[in-house]
Short mmCIF file of C-alpha atoms in Angstrom, two decimals:
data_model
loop_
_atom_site.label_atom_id
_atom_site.label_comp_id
_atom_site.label_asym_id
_atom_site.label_seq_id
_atom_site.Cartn_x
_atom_site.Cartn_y
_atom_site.Cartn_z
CA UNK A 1 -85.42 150.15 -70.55
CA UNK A 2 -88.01 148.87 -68.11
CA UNK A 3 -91.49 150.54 -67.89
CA UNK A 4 -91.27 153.98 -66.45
CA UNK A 5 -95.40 155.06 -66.60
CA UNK A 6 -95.09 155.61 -63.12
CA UNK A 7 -93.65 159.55 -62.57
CA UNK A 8 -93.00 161.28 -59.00
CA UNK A 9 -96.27 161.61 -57.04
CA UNK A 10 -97.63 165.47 -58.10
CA UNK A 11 -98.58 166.29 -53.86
CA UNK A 12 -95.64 165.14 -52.76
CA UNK A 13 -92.94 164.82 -55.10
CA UNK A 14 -91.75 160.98 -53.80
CA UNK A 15 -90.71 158.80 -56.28
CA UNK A 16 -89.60 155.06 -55.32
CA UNK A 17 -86.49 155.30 -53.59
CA UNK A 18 -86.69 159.20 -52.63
CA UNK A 19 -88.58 162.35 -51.67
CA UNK A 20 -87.96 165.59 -51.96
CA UNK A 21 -88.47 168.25 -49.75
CA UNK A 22 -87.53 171.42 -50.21
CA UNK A 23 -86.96 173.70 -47.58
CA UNK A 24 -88.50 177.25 -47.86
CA UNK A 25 -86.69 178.50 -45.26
CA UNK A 26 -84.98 182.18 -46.18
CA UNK A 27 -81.80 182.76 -44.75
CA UNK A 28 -82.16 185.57 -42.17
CA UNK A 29 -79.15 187.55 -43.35
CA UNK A 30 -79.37 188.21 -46.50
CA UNK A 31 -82.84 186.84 -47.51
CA UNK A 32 -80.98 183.92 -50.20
CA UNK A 33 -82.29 180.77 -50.25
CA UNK A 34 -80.49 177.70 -48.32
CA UNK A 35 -78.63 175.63 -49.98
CA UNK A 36 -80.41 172.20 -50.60
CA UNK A 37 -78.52 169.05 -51.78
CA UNK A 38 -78.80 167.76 -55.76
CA UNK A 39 -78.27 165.20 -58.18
CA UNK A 40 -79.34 166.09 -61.29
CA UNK A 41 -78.90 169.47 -63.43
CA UNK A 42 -80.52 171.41 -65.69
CA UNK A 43 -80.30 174.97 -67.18
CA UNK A 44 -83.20 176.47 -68.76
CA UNK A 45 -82.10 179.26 -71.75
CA UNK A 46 -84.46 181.54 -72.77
CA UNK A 47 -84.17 183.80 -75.87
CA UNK A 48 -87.47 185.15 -76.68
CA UNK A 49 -90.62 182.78 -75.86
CA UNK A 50 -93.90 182.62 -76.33
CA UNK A 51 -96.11 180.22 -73.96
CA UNK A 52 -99.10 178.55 -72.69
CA UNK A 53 -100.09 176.68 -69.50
CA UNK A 54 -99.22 173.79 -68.93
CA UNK A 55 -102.65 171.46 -68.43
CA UNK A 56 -102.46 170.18 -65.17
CA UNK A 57 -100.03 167.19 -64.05
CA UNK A 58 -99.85 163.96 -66.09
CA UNK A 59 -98.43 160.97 -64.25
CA UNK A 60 -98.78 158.98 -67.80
CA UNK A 61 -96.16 158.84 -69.86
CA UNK A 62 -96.14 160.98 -73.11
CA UNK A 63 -95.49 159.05 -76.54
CA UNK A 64 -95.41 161.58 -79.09
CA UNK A 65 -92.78 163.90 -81.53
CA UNK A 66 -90.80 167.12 -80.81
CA UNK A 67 -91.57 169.83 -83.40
CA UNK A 68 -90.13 169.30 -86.44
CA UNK A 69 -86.66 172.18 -86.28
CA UNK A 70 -86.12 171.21 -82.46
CA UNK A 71 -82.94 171.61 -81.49
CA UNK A 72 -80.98 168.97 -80.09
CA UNK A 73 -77.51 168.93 -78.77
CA UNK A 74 -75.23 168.04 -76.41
CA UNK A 75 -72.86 170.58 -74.28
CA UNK A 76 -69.43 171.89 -72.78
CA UNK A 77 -67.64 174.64 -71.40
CA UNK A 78 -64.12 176.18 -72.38
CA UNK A 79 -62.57 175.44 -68.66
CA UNK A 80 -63.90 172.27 -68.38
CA UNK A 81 -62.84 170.54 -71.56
CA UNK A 82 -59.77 172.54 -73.39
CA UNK A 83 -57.06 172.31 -71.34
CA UNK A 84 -53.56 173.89 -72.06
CA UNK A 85 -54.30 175.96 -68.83
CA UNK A 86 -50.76 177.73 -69.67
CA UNK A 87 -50.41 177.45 -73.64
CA UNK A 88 -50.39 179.06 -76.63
CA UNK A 89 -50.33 182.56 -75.24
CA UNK A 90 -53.39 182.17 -73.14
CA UNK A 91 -53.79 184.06 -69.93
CA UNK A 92 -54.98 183.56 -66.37
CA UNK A 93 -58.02 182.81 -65.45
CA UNK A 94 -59.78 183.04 -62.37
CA UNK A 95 -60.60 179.40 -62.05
CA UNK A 96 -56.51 178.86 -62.69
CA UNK A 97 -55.53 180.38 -60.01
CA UNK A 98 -58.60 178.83 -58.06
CA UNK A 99 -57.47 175.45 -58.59
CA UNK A 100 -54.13 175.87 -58.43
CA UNK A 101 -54.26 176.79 -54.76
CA UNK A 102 -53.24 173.09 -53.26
CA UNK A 103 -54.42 172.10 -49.58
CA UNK A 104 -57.28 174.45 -48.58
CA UNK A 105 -60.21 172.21 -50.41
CA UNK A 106 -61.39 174.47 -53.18
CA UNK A 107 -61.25 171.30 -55.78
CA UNK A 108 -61.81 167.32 -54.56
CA UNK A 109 -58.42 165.64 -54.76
CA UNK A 110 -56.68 168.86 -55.46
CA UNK A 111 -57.36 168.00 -58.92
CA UNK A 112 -56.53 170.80 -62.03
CA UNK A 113 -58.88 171.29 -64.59
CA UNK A 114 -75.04 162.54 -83.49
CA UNK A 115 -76.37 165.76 -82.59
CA UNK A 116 -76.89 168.54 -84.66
CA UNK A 117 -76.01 171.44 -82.09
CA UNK A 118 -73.00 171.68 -79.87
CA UNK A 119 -72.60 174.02 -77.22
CA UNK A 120 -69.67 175.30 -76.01
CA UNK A 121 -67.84 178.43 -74.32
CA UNK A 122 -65.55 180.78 -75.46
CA UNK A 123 -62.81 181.08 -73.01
CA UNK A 124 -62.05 185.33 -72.33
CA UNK A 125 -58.15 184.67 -71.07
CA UNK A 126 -57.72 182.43 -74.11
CA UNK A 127 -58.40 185.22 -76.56
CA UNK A 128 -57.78 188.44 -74.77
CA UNK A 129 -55.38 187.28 -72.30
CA UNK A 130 -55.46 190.23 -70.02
CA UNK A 131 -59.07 190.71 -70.29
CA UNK A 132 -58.73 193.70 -72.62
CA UNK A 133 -57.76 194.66 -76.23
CA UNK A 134 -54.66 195.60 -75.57
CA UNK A 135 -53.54 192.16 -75.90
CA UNK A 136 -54.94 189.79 -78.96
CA UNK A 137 -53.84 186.26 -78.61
CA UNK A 138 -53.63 184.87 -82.28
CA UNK A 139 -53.34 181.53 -81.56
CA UNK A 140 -56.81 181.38 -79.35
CA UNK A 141 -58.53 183.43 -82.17
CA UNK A 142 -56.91 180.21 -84.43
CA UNK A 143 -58.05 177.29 -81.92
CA UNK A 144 -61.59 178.55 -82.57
CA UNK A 145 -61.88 178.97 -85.41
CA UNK A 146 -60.88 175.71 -86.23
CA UNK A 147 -62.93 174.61 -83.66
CA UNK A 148 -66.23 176.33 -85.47
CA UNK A 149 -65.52 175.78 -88.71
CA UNK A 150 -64.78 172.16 -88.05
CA UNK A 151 -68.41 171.92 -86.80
CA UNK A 152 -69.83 173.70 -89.57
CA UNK A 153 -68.00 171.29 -91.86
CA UNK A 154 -69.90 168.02 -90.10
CA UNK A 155 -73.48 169.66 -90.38
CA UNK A 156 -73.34 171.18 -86.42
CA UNK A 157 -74.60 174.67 -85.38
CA UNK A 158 -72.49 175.92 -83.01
CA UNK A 159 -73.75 177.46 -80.03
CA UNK A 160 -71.61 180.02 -78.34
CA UNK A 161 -71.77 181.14 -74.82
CA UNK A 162 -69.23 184.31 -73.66
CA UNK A 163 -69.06 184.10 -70.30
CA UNK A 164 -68.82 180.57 -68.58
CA UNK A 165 -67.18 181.45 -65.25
CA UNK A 166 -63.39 181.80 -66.05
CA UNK A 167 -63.19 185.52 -65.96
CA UNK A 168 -59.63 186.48 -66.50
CA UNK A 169 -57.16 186.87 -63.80
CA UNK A 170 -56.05 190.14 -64.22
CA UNK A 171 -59.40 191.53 -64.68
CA UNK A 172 -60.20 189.63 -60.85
CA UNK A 173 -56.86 191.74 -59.55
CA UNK A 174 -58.81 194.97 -60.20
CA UNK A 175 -62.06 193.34 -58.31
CA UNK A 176 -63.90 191.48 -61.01
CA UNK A 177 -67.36 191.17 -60.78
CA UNK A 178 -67.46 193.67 -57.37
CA UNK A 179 -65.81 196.19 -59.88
CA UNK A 180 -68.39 198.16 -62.11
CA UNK A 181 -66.09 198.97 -65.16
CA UNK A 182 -65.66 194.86 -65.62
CA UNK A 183 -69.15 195.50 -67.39
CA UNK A 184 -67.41 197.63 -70.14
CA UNK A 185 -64.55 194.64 -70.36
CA UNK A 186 -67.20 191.85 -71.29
CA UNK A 187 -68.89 194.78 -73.76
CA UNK A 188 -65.07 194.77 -75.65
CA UNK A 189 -64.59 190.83 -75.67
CA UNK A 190 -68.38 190.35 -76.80
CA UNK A 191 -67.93 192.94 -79.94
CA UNK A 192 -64.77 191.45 -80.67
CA UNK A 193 -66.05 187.86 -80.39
CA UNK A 194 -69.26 189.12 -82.86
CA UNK A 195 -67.11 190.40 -85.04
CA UNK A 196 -64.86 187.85 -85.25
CA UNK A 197 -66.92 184.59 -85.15
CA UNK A 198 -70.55 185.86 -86.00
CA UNK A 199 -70.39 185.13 -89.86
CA UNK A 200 -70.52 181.96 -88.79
CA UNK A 201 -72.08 181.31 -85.16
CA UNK A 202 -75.84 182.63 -85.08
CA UNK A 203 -76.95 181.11 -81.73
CA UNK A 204 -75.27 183.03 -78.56
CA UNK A 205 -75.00 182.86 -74.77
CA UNK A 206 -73.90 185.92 -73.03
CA UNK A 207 -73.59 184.49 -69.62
CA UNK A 208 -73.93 180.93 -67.95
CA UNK A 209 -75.72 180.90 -65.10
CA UNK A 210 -75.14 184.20 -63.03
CA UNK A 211 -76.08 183.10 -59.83
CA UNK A 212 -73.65 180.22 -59.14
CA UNK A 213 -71.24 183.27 -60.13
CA UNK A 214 -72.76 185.46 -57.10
CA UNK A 215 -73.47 183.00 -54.59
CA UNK A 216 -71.01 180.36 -54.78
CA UNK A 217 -68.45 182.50 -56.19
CA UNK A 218 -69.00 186.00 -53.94
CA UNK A 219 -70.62 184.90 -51.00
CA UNK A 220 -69.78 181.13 -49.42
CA UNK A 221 -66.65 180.62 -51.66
CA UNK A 222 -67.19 177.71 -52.81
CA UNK A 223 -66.36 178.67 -56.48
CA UNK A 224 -63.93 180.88 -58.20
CA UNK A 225 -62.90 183.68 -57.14
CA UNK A 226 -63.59 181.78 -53.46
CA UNK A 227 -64.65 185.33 -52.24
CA UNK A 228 -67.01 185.16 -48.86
CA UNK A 229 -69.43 187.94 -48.38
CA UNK A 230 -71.94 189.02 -45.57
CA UNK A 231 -75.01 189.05 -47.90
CA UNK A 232 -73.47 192.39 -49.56
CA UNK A 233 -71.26 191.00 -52.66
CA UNK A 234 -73.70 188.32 -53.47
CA UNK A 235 -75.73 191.35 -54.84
CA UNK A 236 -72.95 194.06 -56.22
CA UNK A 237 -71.21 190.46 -58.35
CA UNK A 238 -74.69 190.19 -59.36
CA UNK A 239 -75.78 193.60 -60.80
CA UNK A 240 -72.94 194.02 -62.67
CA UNK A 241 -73.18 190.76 -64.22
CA UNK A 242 -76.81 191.77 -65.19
CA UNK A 243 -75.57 194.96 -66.43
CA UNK A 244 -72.65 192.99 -68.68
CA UNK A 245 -75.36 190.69 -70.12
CA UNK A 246 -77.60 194.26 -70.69
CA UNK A 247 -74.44 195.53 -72.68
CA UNK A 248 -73.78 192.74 -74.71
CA UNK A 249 -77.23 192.02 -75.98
CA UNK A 250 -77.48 195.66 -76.71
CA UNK A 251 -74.13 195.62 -78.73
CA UNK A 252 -75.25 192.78 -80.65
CA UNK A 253 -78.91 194.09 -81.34
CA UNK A 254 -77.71 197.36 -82.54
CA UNK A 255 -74.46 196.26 -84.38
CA UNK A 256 -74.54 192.86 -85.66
CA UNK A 257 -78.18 191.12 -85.64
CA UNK A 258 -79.15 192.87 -89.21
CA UNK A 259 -76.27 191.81 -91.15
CA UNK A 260 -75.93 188.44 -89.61
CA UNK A 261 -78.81 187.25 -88.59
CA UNK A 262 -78.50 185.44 -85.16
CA UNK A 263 -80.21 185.54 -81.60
CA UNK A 264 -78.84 186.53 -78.32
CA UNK A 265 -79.64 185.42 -74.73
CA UNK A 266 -78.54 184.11 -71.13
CA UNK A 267 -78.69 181.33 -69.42
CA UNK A 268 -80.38 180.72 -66.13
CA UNK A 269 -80.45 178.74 -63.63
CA UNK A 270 -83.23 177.61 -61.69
CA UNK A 271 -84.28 175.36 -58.77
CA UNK A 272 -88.24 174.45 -59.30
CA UNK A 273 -89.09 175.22 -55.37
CA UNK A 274 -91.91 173.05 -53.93
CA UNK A 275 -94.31 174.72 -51.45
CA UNK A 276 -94.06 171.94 -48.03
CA UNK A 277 -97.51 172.17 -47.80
CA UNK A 278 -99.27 172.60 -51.24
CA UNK A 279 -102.18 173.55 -49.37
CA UNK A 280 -100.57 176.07 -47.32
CA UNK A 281 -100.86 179.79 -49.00
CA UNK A 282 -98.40 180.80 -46.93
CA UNK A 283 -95.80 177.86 -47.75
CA UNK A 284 -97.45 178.20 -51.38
CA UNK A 285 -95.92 181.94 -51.08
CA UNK A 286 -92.68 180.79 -49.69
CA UNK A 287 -91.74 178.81 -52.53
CA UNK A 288 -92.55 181.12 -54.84
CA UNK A 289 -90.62 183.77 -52.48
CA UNK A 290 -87.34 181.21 -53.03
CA UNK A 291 -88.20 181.16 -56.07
CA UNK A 292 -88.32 185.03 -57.00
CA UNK A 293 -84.90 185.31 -55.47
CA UNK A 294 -82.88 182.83 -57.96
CA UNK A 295 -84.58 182.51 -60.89
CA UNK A 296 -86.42 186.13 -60.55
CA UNK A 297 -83.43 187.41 -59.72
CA UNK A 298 -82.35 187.60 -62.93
CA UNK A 299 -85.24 186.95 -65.00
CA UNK A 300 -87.21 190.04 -63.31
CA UNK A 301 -84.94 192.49 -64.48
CA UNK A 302 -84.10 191.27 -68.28
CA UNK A 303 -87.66 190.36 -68.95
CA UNK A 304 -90.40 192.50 -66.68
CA UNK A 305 -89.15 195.61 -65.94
CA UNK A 306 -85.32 195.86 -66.03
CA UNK A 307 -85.27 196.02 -62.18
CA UNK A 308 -85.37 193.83 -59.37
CA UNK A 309 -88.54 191.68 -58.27
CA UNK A 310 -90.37 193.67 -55.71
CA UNK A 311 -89.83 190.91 -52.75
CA UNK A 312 -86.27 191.02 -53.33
CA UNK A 313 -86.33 195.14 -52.61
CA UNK A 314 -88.82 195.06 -49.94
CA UNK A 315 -86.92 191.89 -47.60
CA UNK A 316 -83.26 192.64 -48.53
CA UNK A 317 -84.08 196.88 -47.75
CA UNK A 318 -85.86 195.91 -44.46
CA UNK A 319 -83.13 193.33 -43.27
CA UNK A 320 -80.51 195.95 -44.20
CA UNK A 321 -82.55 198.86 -42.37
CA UNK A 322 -82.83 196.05 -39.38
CA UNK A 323 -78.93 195.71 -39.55
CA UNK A 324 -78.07 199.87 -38.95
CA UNK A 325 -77.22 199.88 -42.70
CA UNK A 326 -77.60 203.65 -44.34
CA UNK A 327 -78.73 201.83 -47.90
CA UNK A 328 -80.17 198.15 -49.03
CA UNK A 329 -77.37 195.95 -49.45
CA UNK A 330 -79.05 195.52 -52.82
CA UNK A 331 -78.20 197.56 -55.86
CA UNK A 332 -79.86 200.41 -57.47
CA UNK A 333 -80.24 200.27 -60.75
CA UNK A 334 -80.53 204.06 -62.20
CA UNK A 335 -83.42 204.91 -65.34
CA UNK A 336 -80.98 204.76 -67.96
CA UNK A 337 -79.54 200.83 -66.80
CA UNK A 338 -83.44 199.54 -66.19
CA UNK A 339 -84.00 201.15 -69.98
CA UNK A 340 -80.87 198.93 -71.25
CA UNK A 341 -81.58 195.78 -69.07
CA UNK A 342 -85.61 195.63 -69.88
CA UNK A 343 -86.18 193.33 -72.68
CA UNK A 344 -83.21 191.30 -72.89
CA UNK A 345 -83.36 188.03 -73.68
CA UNK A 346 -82.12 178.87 -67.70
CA UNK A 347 -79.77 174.92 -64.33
CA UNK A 348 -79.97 174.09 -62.00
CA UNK A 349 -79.00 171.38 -59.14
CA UNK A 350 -82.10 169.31 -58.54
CA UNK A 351 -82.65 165.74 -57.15
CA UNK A 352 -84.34 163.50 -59.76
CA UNK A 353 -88.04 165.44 -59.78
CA UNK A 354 -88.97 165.02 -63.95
CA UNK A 355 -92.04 167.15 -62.99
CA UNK A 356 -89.99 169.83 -61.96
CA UNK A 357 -88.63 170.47 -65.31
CA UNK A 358 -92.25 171.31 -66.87
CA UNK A 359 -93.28 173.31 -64.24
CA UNK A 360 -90.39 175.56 -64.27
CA UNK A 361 -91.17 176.07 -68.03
CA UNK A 362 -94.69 176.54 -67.05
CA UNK A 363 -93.32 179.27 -64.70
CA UNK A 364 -91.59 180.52 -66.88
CA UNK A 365 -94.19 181.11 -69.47
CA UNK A 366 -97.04 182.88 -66.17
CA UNK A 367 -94.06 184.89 -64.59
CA UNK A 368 -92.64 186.34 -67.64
CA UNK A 369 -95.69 186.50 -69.78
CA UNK A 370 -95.82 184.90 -73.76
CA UNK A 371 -93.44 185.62 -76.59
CA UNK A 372 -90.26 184.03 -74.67
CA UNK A 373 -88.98 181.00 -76.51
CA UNK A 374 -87.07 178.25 -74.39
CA UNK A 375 -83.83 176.40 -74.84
CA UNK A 376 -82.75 173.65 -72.17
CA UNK A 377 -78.73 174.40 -72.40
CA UNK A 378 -78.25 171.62 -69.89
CA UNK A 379 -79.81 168.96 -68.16
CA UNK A 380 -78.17 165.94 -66.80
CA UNK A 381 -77.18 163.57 -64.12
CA UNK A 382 -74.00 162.55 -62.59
CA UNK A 383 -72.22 158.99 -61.89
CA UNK A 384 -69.08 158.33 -59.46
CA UNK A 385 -68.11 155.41 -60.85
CA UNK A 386 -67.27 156.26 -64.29
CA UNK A 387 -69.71 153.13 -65.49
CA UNK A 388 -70.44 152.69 -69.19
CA UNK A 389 -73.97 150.99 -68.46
CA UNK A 390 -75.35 154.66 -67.26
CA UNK A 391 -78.58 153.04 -66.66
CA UNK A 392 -79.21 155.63 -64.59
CA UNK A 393 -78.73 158.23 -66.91
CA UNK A 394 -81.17 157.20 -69.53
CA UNK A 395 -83.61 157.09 -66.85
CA UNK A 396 -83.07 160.37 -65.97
CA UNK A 397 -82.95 161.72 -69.79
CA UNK A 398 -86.15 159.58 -71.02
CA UNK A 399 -88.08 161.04 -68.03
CA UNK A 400 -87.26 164.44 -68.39
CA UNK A 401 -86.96 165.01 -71.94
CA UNK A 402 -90.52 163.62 -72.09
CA UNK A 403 -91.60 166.07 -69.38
CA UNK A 404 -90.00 168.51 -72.01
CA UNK A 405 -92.45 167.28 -74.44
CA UNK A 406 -95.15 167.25 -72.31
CA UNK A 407 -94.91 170.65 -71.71
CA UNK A 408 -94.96 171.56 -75.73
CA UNK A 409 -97.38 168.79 -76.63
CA UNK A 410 -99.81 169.26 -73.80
CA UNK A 411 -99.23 172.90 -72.57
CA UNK A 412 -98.58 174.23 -75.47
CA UNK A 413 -95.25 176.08 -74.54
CA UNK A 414 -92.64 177.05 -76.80
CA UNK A 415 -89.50 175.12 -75.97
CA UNK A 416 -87.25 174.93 -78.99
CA UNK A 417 -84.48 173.30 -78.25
CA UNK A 418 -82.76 170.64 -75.65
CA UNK A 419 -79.13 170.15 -74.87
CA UNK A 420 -77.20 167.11 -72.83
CA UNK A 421 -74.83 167.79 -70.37
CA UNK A 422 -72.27 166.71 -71.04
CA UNK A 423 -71.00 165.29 -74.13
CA UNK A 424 -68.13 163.99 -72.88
CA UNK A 425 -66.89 163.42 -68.78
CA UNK A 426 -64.99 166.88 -67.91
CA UNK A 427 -63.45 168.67 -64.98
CA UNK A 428 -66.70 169.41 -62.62
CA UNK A 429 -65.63 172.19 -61.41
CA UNK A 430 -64.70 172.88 -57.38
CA UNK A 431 -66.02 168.61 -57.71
CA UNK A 432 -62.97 167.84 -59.98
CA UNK A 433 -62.70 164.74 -61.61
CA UNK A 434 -64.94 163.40 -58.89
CA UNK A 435 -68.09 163.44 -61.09
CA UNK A 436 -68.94 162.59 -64.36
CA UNK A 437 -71.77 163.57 -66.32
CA UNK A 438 -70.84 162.63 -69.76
CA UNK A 439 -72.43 160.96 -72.57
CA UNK A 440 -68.61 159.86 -73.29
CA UNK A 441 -66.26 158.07 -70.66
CA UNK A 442 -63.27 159.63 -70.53
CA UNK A 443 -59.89 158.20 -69.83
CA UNK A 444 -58.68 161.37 -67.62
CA UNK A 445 -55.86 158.83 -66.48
CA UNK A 446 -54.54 158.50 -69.94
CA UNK A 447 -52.86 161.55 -71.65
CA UNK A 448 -54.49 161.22 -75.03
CA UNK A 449 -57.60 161.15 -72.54
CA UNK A 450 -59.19 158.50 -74.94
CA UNK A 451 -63.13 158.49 -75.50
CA UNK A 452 -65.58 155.84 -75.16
CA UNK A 453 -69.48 155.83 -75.54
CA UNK A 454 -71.85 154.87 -72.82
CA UNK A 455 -75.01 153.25 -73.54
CA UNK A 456 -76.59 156.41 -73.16
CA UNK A 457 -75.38 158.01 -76.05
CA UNK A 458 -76.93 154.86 -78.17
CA UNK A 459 -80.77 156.07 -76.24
CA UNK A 460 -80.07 160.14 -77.09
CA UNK A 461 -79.03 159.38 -80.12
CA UNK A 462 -81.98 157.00 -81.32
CA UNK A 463 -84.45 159.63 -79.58
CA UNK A 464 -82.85 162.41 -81.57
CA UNK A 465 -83.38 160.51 -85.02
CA UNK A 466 -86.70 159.83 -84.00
CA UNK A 467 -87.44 163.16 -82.73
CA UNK A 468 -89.35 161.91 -79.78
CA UNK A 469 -90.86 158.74 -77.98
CA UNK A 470 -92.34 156.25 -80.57
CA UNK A 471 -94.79 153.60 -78.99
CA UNK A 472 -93.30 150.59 -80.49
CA UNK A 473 -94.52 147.28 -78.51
CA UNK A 474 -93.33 144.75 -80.93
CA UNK A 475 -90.12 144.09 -79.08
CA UNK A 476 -92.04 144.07 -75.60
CA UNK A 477 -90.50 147.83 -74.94
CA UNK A 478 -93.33 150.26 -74.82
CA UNK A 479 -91.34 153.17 -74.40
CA UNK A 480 -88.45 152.55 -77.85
CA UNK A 481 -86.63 154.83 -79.33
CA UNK A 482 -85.41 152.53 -82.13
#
């Protein structure tokens, strides 16, 4: 394993063979933040949480345990891993058509698509394959159930998220996100998926990751539905998203939570910005400016106030009053929606910063104030190669899981539960087959797409039965797991 006791500087965020610098820079249009280029991921879920400070910044490395019910896990999504694009009576989805569209670059290549948790997503098409009820599809209702019960059966909690990108073609023919009533839609598959699969799943997602639905989807088209905006449907994708997640928590709070007992939230993505100057107040501000309008975003209205953060309001109404515009080019929620957002219930594309992870949660805990519980639904690193000595992946997992612990051991915070992306190598997405970030090679060149373990999954899963970083320096390894 090496000895990792030296972490990323905390002034400067270098670490041996890179530094990070991230760019506070808002873009003048519609006041988003510039893309910056990433190598790891991570997705921060909260539920409910409940917080303290984290104590400063720790270069050391942390030996120590998790609490004893963490949650660990390892994670998927429907689109990504299922297959049978076409089959069993499923229908359309919006990342079908996407990637079915040959020449024009929306996919690299032109390519088509021991833990005791597993994540996964539900895909919408599969069951309801027009997007409503008027159409049931049996056979997807079967294929998870089977899926969920076969889980059950091997000791695993599922955990369910609804809405992983693949909204359902016909449902993106009457304007998806940019069309209001697609709000009631999710509320109809969510009560149906509760009712159908709650006696069994307890732990849900509504939605995964809303603003890689906005941005990359709405405005630069980079992503399903490959939609480009002028800084306007960025922000109408994005409040009724908000508004679906609203509806969806409330159906579950009011309807099912009593009788079967599990927790609702959303997962959110976040880049940890970093002010250039740390010294700077006014670069200090930037970066927490950046940061208010991606992770705040969405976390402002769902856990403050069910409304927008007031720097989003203020810049986005003044650039659109600067532009000739009659109204902001961002949403207004009425009295009634803030009322059903507030109180409602996070990954991110990040080079290899470990430090960033804590702080986040540390943000987390002083932006949205205590009682908020935290789930890590992904974190992970990429390969090109397809190697089965990931090297590189343990030493991005035993760095940032212990940053994880850090955070609960030293600050205090309430983090409950961590999940691997991915279990096994997938489709990434508009990166195809390109990119692999699984804990399980897989043979995408053979049609029984055979699975074989990297050495990581040998480090996650001795760190999972240990429940932490042991100091063991009998075998000359002062950082084992086994």
């Amino acid at each position: 394993m090496g000895n990792f006791n030296k972490l990323p500087c905390k002034h400067c965020d270098s670490t041996p063979d890179r530094k990070r610098t991230v760019c506070s820079e808002l873009c003048p249009l519609c006041c988003k933040i510039r893309d910056i280029p990433s190598y790891g991921k991570s997705t921060i879920y909260v539920v409910f949480c409940r917080t303290n400070a984290v104590n400063g910044d720790n270069d050391e490395f942390y030996h120590g345990k998790f609490p004893e019910n963490f949650v660990w896990g390892a994670a998927t999504a429907s689109y990504q891993v299922e297959g049978g694009w076409n089959a069993d009576g499923k229908g359309l989805n919006i990342w079908d058509v996407f990637t079915h569209k040959k020449g024009i670059g929306h996919v690299v290549n032109d390519e088509t698509g021991d833990v005791n948790h597993y994540r996964f997503s539900i895909s919408w098409s599969r069951i309801l394959p027009k997007g409503t009820l008027e159409v049931i599809n049996k056979n997807g209702v079967v294929y998870y159930n089977n899926l969920i019960n076969a889980l059950m059966k091997e000791g695993i909690t599922p955990i369910v998220t609804l809405y992983h990108w693949d909204l359902p073609q016909a449902l993106q023919e009457e304007g998806g996100w940019l069309n209001n009533s697609t709000s009631d839609r999710f509320a109809e598959f969510a009560r149906f998926c509760f009712q159908t699969f709650g006696d069994r799943v307890k732990f849900w997602i509504t939605l995964n990751e809303p603003y890689v639905v906005s941005y990359h989807g709405h405005e630069i088209g980079a992503m399903a539905p490959g939609i480009k905006g002028n800084g306007d449907k960025i922000y109408i994708a994005a409040h009724t998203l908000i508004k679906s997640h609203a509806n969806a928590y409330r159906i579950y709070e009011r309807e099912f939570k009593n009788k079967q007992n599990g927790i609702i939230g959303i997962t959110l993505n976040v880049h940890w910005q970093v002010a250039k100057n740390p010294f700077s107040p006014a670069d200090v501000k930037a970066a927490d400016t950046a940061t208010q309008f991606q992770y705040g975003w969405f976390a402002h209205p769902v856990f403050i106030n069910g409304d927008y953060p007031e720097v989003m309001k203020w810049k986005i109404g003044n650039k659109s009053k600067e532009q000739d515009l009659t109204e902001s080019r961002l949403p207004v929620f009425t009295e009634n929606e803030k009322l059903n957002i507030r109180g409602k219930s996070g990954s991110t594309w990040l080079k290899v910063t470990p430090t960033a992870i804590r702080k986040m949660i540390k943000w987390t805990k002083d932006y949205l104030g205590p009682n908020v519980p935290i789930y890590i639904t992904e974190n992970g690193v990429s390969d090109r190669n397809g190697t089965l000595q990931d090297s590189h992946r343990i030493y991005y997992y035993n760095l940032y899981i212990n940053e994880v612990l850090k955070a609960i051991r030293l600050g205090g915070c309430d983090v409950r539960g961590y999940m691997a992306w991915s279990l096994m190598d997938n489709f990434e997405w508009a990166r195809g087959y390109s990119e692999r970030f699984g804990l399980h090679y897989v043979d995408f060149n053979d049609p029984k797409r055979p699975r074989t373990p990297k050495k990581s999954v040998d480090f996650y899963s001795k760190l999972i039965s240990n429940n932490g970083f042991v100091h063991n320096k009998s075998n000359g390894n002062v950082h084992s797991y086994g």
